[in-house]
PDB file of C-alpha atoms in Angstrom:
ATOM      1  CA  UNK A   1      87.069 105.184 133.141  1.00 60.00           C
ATOM      2  CA  UNK A   2      89.280 104.879 129.757  1.00 69.00           C
ATOM      3  CA  UNK A   3      86.923 104.761 126.424  1.00 89.00           C
ATOM      4  CA  UNK A   4      88.028 101.760 124.909  1.00 95.00           C
ATOM      5  CA  UNK A   5      89.288  99.075 127.090  1.00 95.00           C
ATOM      6  CA  UNK A   6      90.660  95.269 126.165  1.00 95.00           C
ATOM      7  CA  UNK A   7      92.675  92.821 127.545  1.00 89.00           C
ATOM      8  CA  UNK A   8      96.494  93.843 126.898  1.00 86.00           C
ATOM      9  CA  UNK A   9      97.573  90.114 126.512  1.00 89.00           C
ATOM     10  CA  UNK A  10      99.267  88.485 125.408  1.00 95.00           C
ATOM     11  CA  UNK A  11      96.921  85.155 124.739  1.00 97.00           C
ATOM     12  CA  UNK A  12      98.990  82.748 123.365  1.00 97.00           C
ATOM     13  CA  UNK A  13      96.666  80.917 121.151  1.00 97.00           C
ATOM     14  CA  UNK A  14      97.524  77.350 119.210  1.00 98.00           C
ATOM     15  CA  UNK A  15      97.654  77.137 116.184  1.00 98.00           C
ATOM     16  CA  UNK A  16      94.289  76.015 114.088  1.00 98.00           C
ATOM     17  CA  UNK A  17      92.188  76.960 117.235  1.00 98.00           C
ATOM     18  CA  UNK A  18      90.159  79.794 117.321  1.00 98.00           C
ATOM     19  CA  UNK A  19      91.802  83.266 118.826  1.00 97.00           C
ATOM     20  CA  UNK A  20      88.819  85.273 120.665  1.00 97.00           C
ATOM     21  CA  UNK A  21      89.730  88.943 121.480  1.00 98.00           C
ATOM     22  CA  UNK A  22      86.904  91.370 123.411  1.00 97.00           C
ATOM     23  CA  UNK A  23      87.018  95.052 123.519  1.00 97.00           C
ATOM     24  CA  UNK A  24      83.908  97.383 125.342  1.00 97.00           C
ATOM     25  CA  UNK A  25      83.278 100.800 125.136  1.00 96.00           C
ATOM     26  CA  UNK A  26      82.004 103.737 127.441  1.00 94.00           C
ATOM     27  CA  UNK A  27      79.986 105.615 124.968  1.00 91.00           C
ATOM     28  CA  UNK A  28      76.678 104.690 124.288  1.00 91.00           C
ATOM     29  CA  UNK A  29      76.266 107.302 121.308  1.00 89.00           C
ATOM     30  CA  UNK A  30      78.800 105.251 119.275  1.00 91.00           C
ATOM     31  CA  UNK A  31      78.030 103.889 115.872  1.00 91.00           C
ATOM     32  CA  UNK A  32      80.816 102.585 113.834  1.00 93.00           C
ATOM     33  CA  UNK A  33      83.255  99.968 115.402  1.00 96.00           C
ATOM     34  CA  UNK A  34      86.322  99.174 114.024  1.00 97.00           C
ATOM     35  CA  UNK A  35      89.483  96.247 113.971  1.00 98.00           C
ATOM     36  CA  UNK A  36      93.197  96.662 113.523  1.00 98.00           C
ATOM     37  CA  UNK A  37      95.931  94.522 113.053  1.00 98.00           C
ATOM     38  CA  UNK A  38      99.481  95.745 113.675  1.00 97.00           C
ATOM     39  CA  UNK A  39     102.525  93.847 113.559  1.00 97.00           C
ATOM     40  CA  UNK A  40     105.827  94.999 114.805  1.00 94.00           C
ATOM     41  CA  UNK A  41     107.033  97.968 113.904  1.00 93.00           C
ATOM     42  CA  UNK A  42     104.374  98.092 111.197  1.00 96.00           C
ATOM     43  CA  UNK A  43     101.076 100.449 110.812  1.00 96.00           C
ATOM     44  CA  UNK A  44      97.857  99.536 112.014  1.00 97.00           C
ATOM     45  CA  UNK A  45      95.759  97.812 108.730  1.00 97.00           C
ATOM     46  CA  UNK A  46      92.305  98.048 108.748  1.00 97.00           C
ATOM     47  CA  UNK A  47      90.956  94.157 108.946  1.00 97.00           C
ATOM     48  CA  UNK A  48      87.050  94.088 109.650  1.00 96.00           C
ATOM     49  CA  UNK A  49      84.288  96.754 110.728  1.00 95.00           C
ATOM     50  CA  UNK A  50      80.840  97.052 111.701  1.00 96.00           C
ATOM     51  CA  UNK A  51      77.806  99.032 112.069  1.00 94.00           C
ATOM     52  CA  UNK A  52      75.183  96.597 112.743  1.00 93.00           C
ATOM     53  CA  UNK A  53      74.211  94.262 116.263  1.00 96.00           C
ATOM     54  CA  UNK A  54      75.144  90.697 115.614  1.00 96.00           C
ATOM     55  CA  UNK A  55      77.614  89.051 112.767  1.00 97.00           C
ATOM     56  CA  UNK A  56      80.132  90.048 110.105  1.00 97.00           C
ATOM     57  CA  UNK A  57      81.493  87.364 109.226  1.00 97.00           C
ATOM     58  CA  UNK A  58      85.699  87.823 106.348  1.00 96.00           C
ATOM     59  CA  UNK A  59      87.328  84.879 105.644  1.00 97.00           C
ATOM     60  CA  UNK A  60      89.155  83.750 109.569  1.00 98.00           C
ATOM     61  CA  UNK A  61      87.630  87.266 110.868  1.00 98.00           C
ATOM     62  CA  UNK A  62      84.449  87.217 112.388  1.00 98.00           C
ATOM     63  CA  UNK A  63      83.345  90.713 114.146  1.00 98.00           C
ATOM     64  CA  UNK A  64      80.396  90.831 117.107  1.00 98.00           C
ATOM     65  CA  UNK A  65      79.015  93.593 117.764  1.00 97.00           C
ATOM     66  CA  UNK A  66      76.549  94.200 121.016  1.00 97.00           C
ATOM     67  CA  UNK A  67      75.330  97.292 121.028  1.00 95.00           C
ATOM     68  CA  UNK A  68      73.312  96.997 124.425  1.00 95.00           C
ATOM     69  CA  UNK A  69      75.948  95.351 126.484  1.00 96.00           C
ATOM     70  CA  UNK A  70      78.391  98.007 124.905  1.00 96.00           C
ATOM     71  CA  UNK A  71      80.879  95.759 123.691  1.00 95.00           C
ATOM     72  CA  UNK A  72      82.750  94.273 119.936  1.00 98.00           C
ATOM     73  CA  UNK A  73      84.702  91.383 120.093  1.00 98.00           C
ATOM     74  CA  UNK A  74      86.877  89.653 116.761  1.00 98.00           C
ATOM     75  CA  UNK A  75      87.217  86.168 116.404  1.00 98.00           C
ATOM     76  CA  UNK A  76      90.150  84.610 114.422  1.00 98.00           C
ATOM     77  CA  UNK A  77      89.021  80.796 113.155  1.00 98.00           C
ATOM     78  CA  UNK A  78      92.103  78.729 112.128  1.00 98.00           C
ATOM     79  CA  UNK A  79      93.928  80.621 114.058  1.00 98.00           C
ATOM     80  CA  UNK A  80      97.968  80.533 112.023  1.00 97.00           C
ATOM     81  CA  UNK A  81     101.545  82.028 113.291  1.00 96.00           C
ATOM     82  CA  UNK A  82     101.526  85.300 110.589  1.00 97.00           C
ATOM     83  CA  UNK A  83      98.276  86.322 112.755  1.00 98.00           C
ATOM     84  CA  UNK A  84     100.457  86.960 115.766  1.00 98.00           C
ATOM     85  CA  UNK A  85     100.258  90.384 116.097  1.00 97.00           C
ATOM     86  CA  UNK A  86      98.721  93.432 118.184  1.00 97.00           C
ATOM     87  CA  UNK A  87      94.677  93.541 117.415  1.00 98.00           C
ATOM     88  CA  UNK A  88      93.194  97.247 118.650  1.00 97.00           C
ATOM     89  CA  UNK A  89      89.934  97.565 118.147  1.00 97.00           C
ATOM     90  CA  UNK A  90      88.955 101.094 117.360  1.00 96.00           C
ATOM     91  CA  UNK A  91      85.286 103.001 118.346  1.00 95.00           C
ATOM     92  CA  UNK A  92      83.961 106.494 116.996  1.00 91.00           C
ATOM     93  CA  UNK A  93      83.061 108.410 119.516  1.00 84.00           C
ATOM     94  CA  UNK A  94      79.450 110.393 119.949  1.00 77.00           C
ATOM     95  CA  UNK A  95      82.138 113.456 118.563  1.00 75.00           C
ATOM     96  CA  UNK A  96      83.118 111.296 115.517  1.00 73.00           C
ATOM     97  CA  UNK A  97      86.316 110.690 116.610  1.00 82.00           C
ATOM     98  CA  UNK A  98      88.191 107.252 116.575  1.00 88.00           C
ATOM     99  CA  UNK A  99      88.798 106.263 120.073  1.00 92.00           C
ATOM    100  CA  UNK A 100      91.461 102.966 119.707  1.00 94.00           C
ATOM    101  CA  UNK A 101      92.137 100.629 122.472  1.00 95.00           C
ATOM    102  CA  UNK A 102      95.495  99.189 123.884  1.00 93.00           C
ATOM    103  CA  UNK A 103      95.653  96.810 122.084  1.00 95.00           C
ATOM    104  CA  UNK A 104      95.405  92.896 122.598  1.00 96.00           C
ATOM    105  CA  UNK A 105      98.602  91.045 121.831  1.00 96.00           C
ATOM    106  CA  UNK A 106      97.892  87.950 120.611  1.00 98.00           C
ATOM    107  CA  UNK A 107     100.316  84.887 119.699  1.00 98.00           C
ATOM    108  CA  UNK A 108     100.172  81.947 117.864  1.00 98.00           C
ATOM    109  CA  UNK A 109     101.961  79.456 118.637  1.00 95.00           C
ATOM    110  CA  UNK A 110     103.262  75.833 115.893  1.00 90.00           C
TER     111      UNK A 110
ATOM    112  CA  UNK B   1      95.418 101.607  93.765  1.00 62.00           C
ATOM    113  CA  UNK B   2      98.113 103.212  95.715  1.00 86.00           C
ATOM    114  CA  UNK B   3      97.673 103.884  99.431  1.00 95.00           C
ATOM    115  CA  UNK B   4      98.053 106.438 101.890  1.00 97.00           C
ATOM    116  CA  UNK B   5     102.401 107.497 102.123  1.00 97.00           C
ATOM    117  CA  UNK B   6     104.273 109.608 103.900  1.00 98.00           C
ATOM    118  CA  UNK B   7     107.644 111.250 104.287  1.00 98.00           C
ATOM    119  CA  UNK B   8     110.296 110.525 105.479  1.00 98.00           C
ATOM    120  CA  UNK B   9     109.805 107.334 106.786  1.00 98.00           C
ATOM    121  CA  UNK B  10     112.609 108.132 109.374  1.00 98.00           C
ATOM    122  CA  UNK B  11     113.377 110.868 110.557  1.00 98.00           C
ATOM    123  CA  UNK B  12     116.684 111.745 112.819  1.00 98.00           C
ATOM    124  CA  UNK B  13     117.023 115.312 114.032  1.00 98.00           C
ATOM    125  CA  UNK B  14     118.199 117.257 117.658  1.00 98.00           C
ATOM    126  CA  UNK B  15     116.734 118.599 120.324  1.00 98.00           C
ATOM    127  CA  UNK B  16     115.495 122.400 119.249  1.00 98.00           C
ATOM    128  CA  UNK B  17     115.353 121.984 116.019  1.00 98.00           C
ATOM    129  CA  UNK B  18     112.023 121.650 113.279  1.00 98.00           C
ATOM    130  CA  UNK B  19     110.947 119.024 111.742  1.00 98.00           C
ATOM    131  CA  UNK B  20     107.805 118.834 108.333  1.00 98.00           C
ATOM    132  CA  UNK B  21     105.890 115.947 108.519  1.00 98.00           C
ATOM    133  CA  UNK B  22     104.355 114.810 105.126  1.00 98.00           C
ATOM    134  CA  UNK B  23     101.231 113.050 103.685  1.00 98.00           C
ATOM    135  CA  UNK B  24      99.449 111.789 101.179  1.00 97.00           C
ATOM    136  CA  UNK B  25      96.204 110.294 100.841  1.00 96.00           C
ATOM    137  CA  UNK B  26      94.724 108.594  99.381  1.00 96.00           C
ATOM    138  CA  UNK B  27      92.972 110.455  96.495  1.00 94.00           C
ATOM    139  CA  UNK B  28      89.468 110.765  96.964  1.00 92.00           C
ATOM    140  CA  UNK B  29      89.189 110.829 100.816  1.00 94.00           C
ATOM    141  CA  UNK B  30      87.831 113.900 102.011  1.00 92.00           C
ATOM    142  CA  UNK B  31      88.908 113.208 105.734  1.00 94.00           C
ATOM    143  CA  UNK B  32      92.994 113.344 107.053  1.00 95.00           C
ATOM    144  CA  UNK B  33      94.013 112.284 110.783  1.00 96.00           C
ATOM    145  CA  UNK B  34      97.446 112.031 112.150  1.00 97.00           C
ATOM    146  CA  UNK B  35      98.715 110.021 115.368  1.00 97.00           C
ATOM    147  CA  UNK B  36     101.335 109.201 117.259  1.00 97.00           C
ATOM    148  CA  UNK B  37     102.677 105.942 118.638  1.00 96.00           C
ATOM    149  CA  UNK B  38     105.423 105.823 121.650  1.00 93.00           C
ATOM    150  CA  UNK B  39     107.007 102.415 121.761  1.00 87.00           C
ATOM    151  CA  UNK B  40     104.541  99.940 123.144  1.00 81.00           C
ATOM    152  CA  UNK B  41     101.957 102.624 123.548  1.00 85.00           C
ATOM    153  CA  UNK B  42      98.254 102.990 122.034  1.00 87.00           C
ATOM    154  CA  UNK B  43      97.251 105.706 119.379  1.00 93.00           C
ATOM    155  CA  UNK B  44      97.314 109.253 120.295  1.00 93.00           C
ATOM    156  CA  UNK B  45      94.353 111.453 118.229  1.00 93.00           C
ATOM    157  CA  UNK B  46      96.804 114.709 116.913  1.00 96.00           C
ATOM    158  CA  UNK B  47      94.592 116.289 114.048  1.00 95.00           C
ATOM    159  CA  UNK B  48      91.751 115.798 112.553  1.00 93.00           C
ATOM    160  CA  UNK B  49      90.944 117.668 109.023  1.00 93.00           C
ATOM    161  CA  UNK B  50      87.348 117.350 106.899  1.00 90.00           C
ATOM    162  CA  UNK B  51      87.759 118.762 103.739  1.00 85.00           C
ATOM    163  CA  UNK B  52      86.972 122.663 103.986  1.00 83.00           C
ATOM    164  CA  UNK B  53      86.346 122.592 107.440  1.00 86.00           C
ATOM    165  CA  UNK B  54      88.185 124.112 110.469  1.00 88.00           C
ATOM    166  CA  UNK B  55      90.140 121.591 111.643  1.00 91.00           C
ATOM    167  CA  UNK B  56      89.769 119.563 115.260  1.00 91.00           C
ATOM    168  CA  UNK B  57      93.355 120.252 116.393  1.00 93.00           C
ATOM    169  CA  UNK B  58      92.586 118.971 120.162  1.00 91.00           C
ATOM    170  CA  UNK B  59      95.108 115.969 120.627  1.00 93.00           C
ATOM    171  CA  UNK B  60      97.803 118.758 119.129  1.00 96.00           C
ATOM    172  CA  UNK B  61      99.995 118.335 122.355  1.00 95.00           C
ATOM    173  CA  UNK B  62     101.954 122.092 122.576  1.00 95.00           C
ATOM    174  CA  UNK B  63     101.789 125.139 120.873  1.00 96.00           C
ATOM    175  CA  UNK B  64     104.961 123.563 118.811  1.00 98.00           C
ATOM    176  CA  UNK B  65     102.852 121.078 117.317  1.00 98.00           C
ATOM    177  CA  UNK B  66     101.020 122.927 113.875  1.00 97.00           C
ATOM    178  CA  UNK B  67      99.495 121.127 110.908  1.00 97.00           C
ATOM    179  CA  UNK B  68      98.309 122.455 107.551  1.00 95.00           C
ATOM    180  CA  UNK B  69      96.510 120.391 104.658  1.00 94.00           C
ATOM    181  CA  UNK B  70      97.010 121.886 101.198  1.00 85.00           C
ATOM    182  CA  UNK B  71      94.363 122.311  98.509  1.00 82.00           C
ATOM    183  CA  UNK B  72      91.623 119.538 100.472  1.00 78.00           C
ATOM    184  CA  UNK B  73      94.730 116.773  99.971  1.00 91.00           C
ATOM    185  CA  UNK B  74      98.320 116.496 100.912  1.00 95.00           C
ATOM    186  CA  UNK B  75      99.192 117.812 104.780  1.00 97.00           C
ATOM    187  CA  UNK B  76     102.575 118.707 106.960  1.00 97.00           C
ATOM    188  CA  UNK B  77     102.719 118.143 110.240  1.00 98.00           C
ATOM    189  CA  UNK B  78     105.397 120.317 111.797  1.00 98.00           C
ATOM    190  CA  UNK B  79     107.309 120.373 115.217  1.00 98.00           C
ATOM    191  CA  UNK B  80     109.076 123.377 116.215  1.00 98.00           C
ATOM    192  CA  UNK B  81     111.404 122.868 118.575  1.00 98.00           C
ATOM    193  CA  UNK B  82     111.663 119.676 119.055  1.00 98.00           C
ATOM    194  CA  UNK B  83     112.452 117.624 122.568  1.00 98.00           C
ATOM    195  CA  UNK B  84     113.485 114.076 123.780  1.00 97.00           C
ATOM    196  CA  UNK B  85     109.605 113.389 124.004  1.00 96.00           C
ATOM    197  CA  UNK B  86     108.256 114.170 120.851  1.00 97.00           C
ATOM    198  CA  UNK B  87     110.028 110.930 119.510  1.00 97.00           C
ATOM    199  CA  UNK B  88     107.792 108.713 118.466  1.00 97.00           C
ATOM    200  CA  UNK B  89     105.736 107.003 114.967  1.00 98.00           C
ATOM    201  CA  UNK B  90     103.351 109.286 113.680  1.00 98.00           C
ATOM    202  CA  UNK B  91     100.920 108.282 111.791  1.00 98.00           C
ATOM    203  CA  UNK B  92      98.651 110.173 108.699  1.00 98.00           C
ATOM    204  CA  UNK B  93      95.477 108.199 108.050  1.00 97.00           C
ATOM    205  CA  UNK B  94      93.097 109.431 105.750  1.00 96.00           C
ATOM    206  CA  UNK B  95      89.203 108.052 105.121  1.00 94.00           C
ATOM    207  CA  UNK B  96      85.834 109.322 103.452  1.00 92.00           C
ATOM    208  CA  UNK B  97      85.375 110.801 106.497  1.00 89.00           C
ATOM    209  CA  UNK B  98      81.773 110.328 108.616  1.00 84.00           C
ATOM    210  CA  UNK B  99      78.098 110.275 107.283  1.00 82.00           C
ATOM    211  CA  UNK B 100      74.667 110.498 109.903  1.00 78.00           C
ATOM    212  CA  UNK B 101      76.966 109.750 112.236  1.00 77.00           C
ATOM    213  CA  UNK B 102      78.887 106.680 110.720  1.00 84.00           C
ATOM    214  CA  UNK B 103      82.732 107.188 110.351  1.00 86.00           C
ATOM    215  CA  UNK B 104      84.291 105.353 107.546  1.00 91.00           C
ATOM    216  CA  UNK B 105      87.169 103.721 108.163  1.00 93.00           C
ATOM    217  CA  UNK B 106      90.565 104.249 108.324  1.00 95.00           C
ATOM    218  CA  UNK B 107      93.541 103.848 106.099  1.00 97.00           C
ATOM    219  CA  UNK B 108      96.811 104.611 107.660  1.00 98.00           C
ATOM    220  CA  UNK B 109     100.039 104.811 106.015  1.00 98.00           C
ATOM    221  CA  UNK B 110     103.193 103.446 107.268  1.00 98.00           C
ATOM    222  CA  UNK B 111     104.394 106.379 109.209  1.00 98.00           C
ATOM    223  CA  UNK B 112     107.562 108.200 109.752  1.00 98.00           C
ATOM    224  CA  UNK B 113     109.425 107.158 112.832  1.00 98.00           C
ATOM    225  CA  UNK B 114     110.619 110.945 114.489  1.00 98.00           C
ATOM    226  CA  UNK B 115     113.611 109.951 116.772  1.00 98.00           C
ATOM    227  CA  UNK B 116     115.566 113.546 118.401  1.00 98.00           C
ATOM    228  CA  UNK B 117     119.427 113.036 119.917  1.00 97.00           C
TER     229      UNK B 117
END
C-alpha cells in the first residue's frame, strides 16, 4: 500500500466550477499536510498547508483535513484554465520524511 | 526574497561521466532536500540535510550518488559513472525544518534536467 494515494485523473472541470481533489494517507502519526501545484515542465509550487483538523481557506483554495479518516482534500473554487495542472498531495510520516502522492491531473475546460 | 536556485538548468552528459548538480537554498532555511522526478512520474526522495546533523541518505538509489552540504548552505549532488536510467529532473527544496513533529513547508527550486546519452 502506498503511503499517500491520489486519483491520477485527469479530473475535467468546467470553468467556474469547483474542483475537488482527494488524498488519503496511511501513517496515523502524520501531522503536516501540503498541497503543491505542478505545471508541466515546471517544479512543484506550494499552494496550501494544513496541520489541524478542519478547513483552511486561502483565496479560491480550501484545504480540508480529517485525521480520523486519514484524508486531506483540496477544493478549488471558480476554477480557471490557469488552474490546469497536476496537484500533488504531500504528508509527513512518523519519521518526519515528506511522502508525495503521484498527483492528480486537473483540466479546466473553457 | 530570493527562492531556491539550482544550476545548471539543463545538463547533457555521456554515459559513464560524472556530474555535479548545485542547489542554493533560501537564506535562513536549515533543511535541504534532494528529489528526483522521472518523466511522468512522482517525486522520489533522495537525501535530506538538517543543520549540522548527519544527512538522511536513505533515498539514494546507489553508491554512485552522493551529496554534501557545505557551511550549512549550498549543496552539491554528485552522480558518478552516470547511466541512462539517471536521466530525470533533479529537484532541490529547502525549509525551516521540523519542530516537535511538524514539518515546515518545503519550497522547490526550478530543477536540473539531466539527460544521459
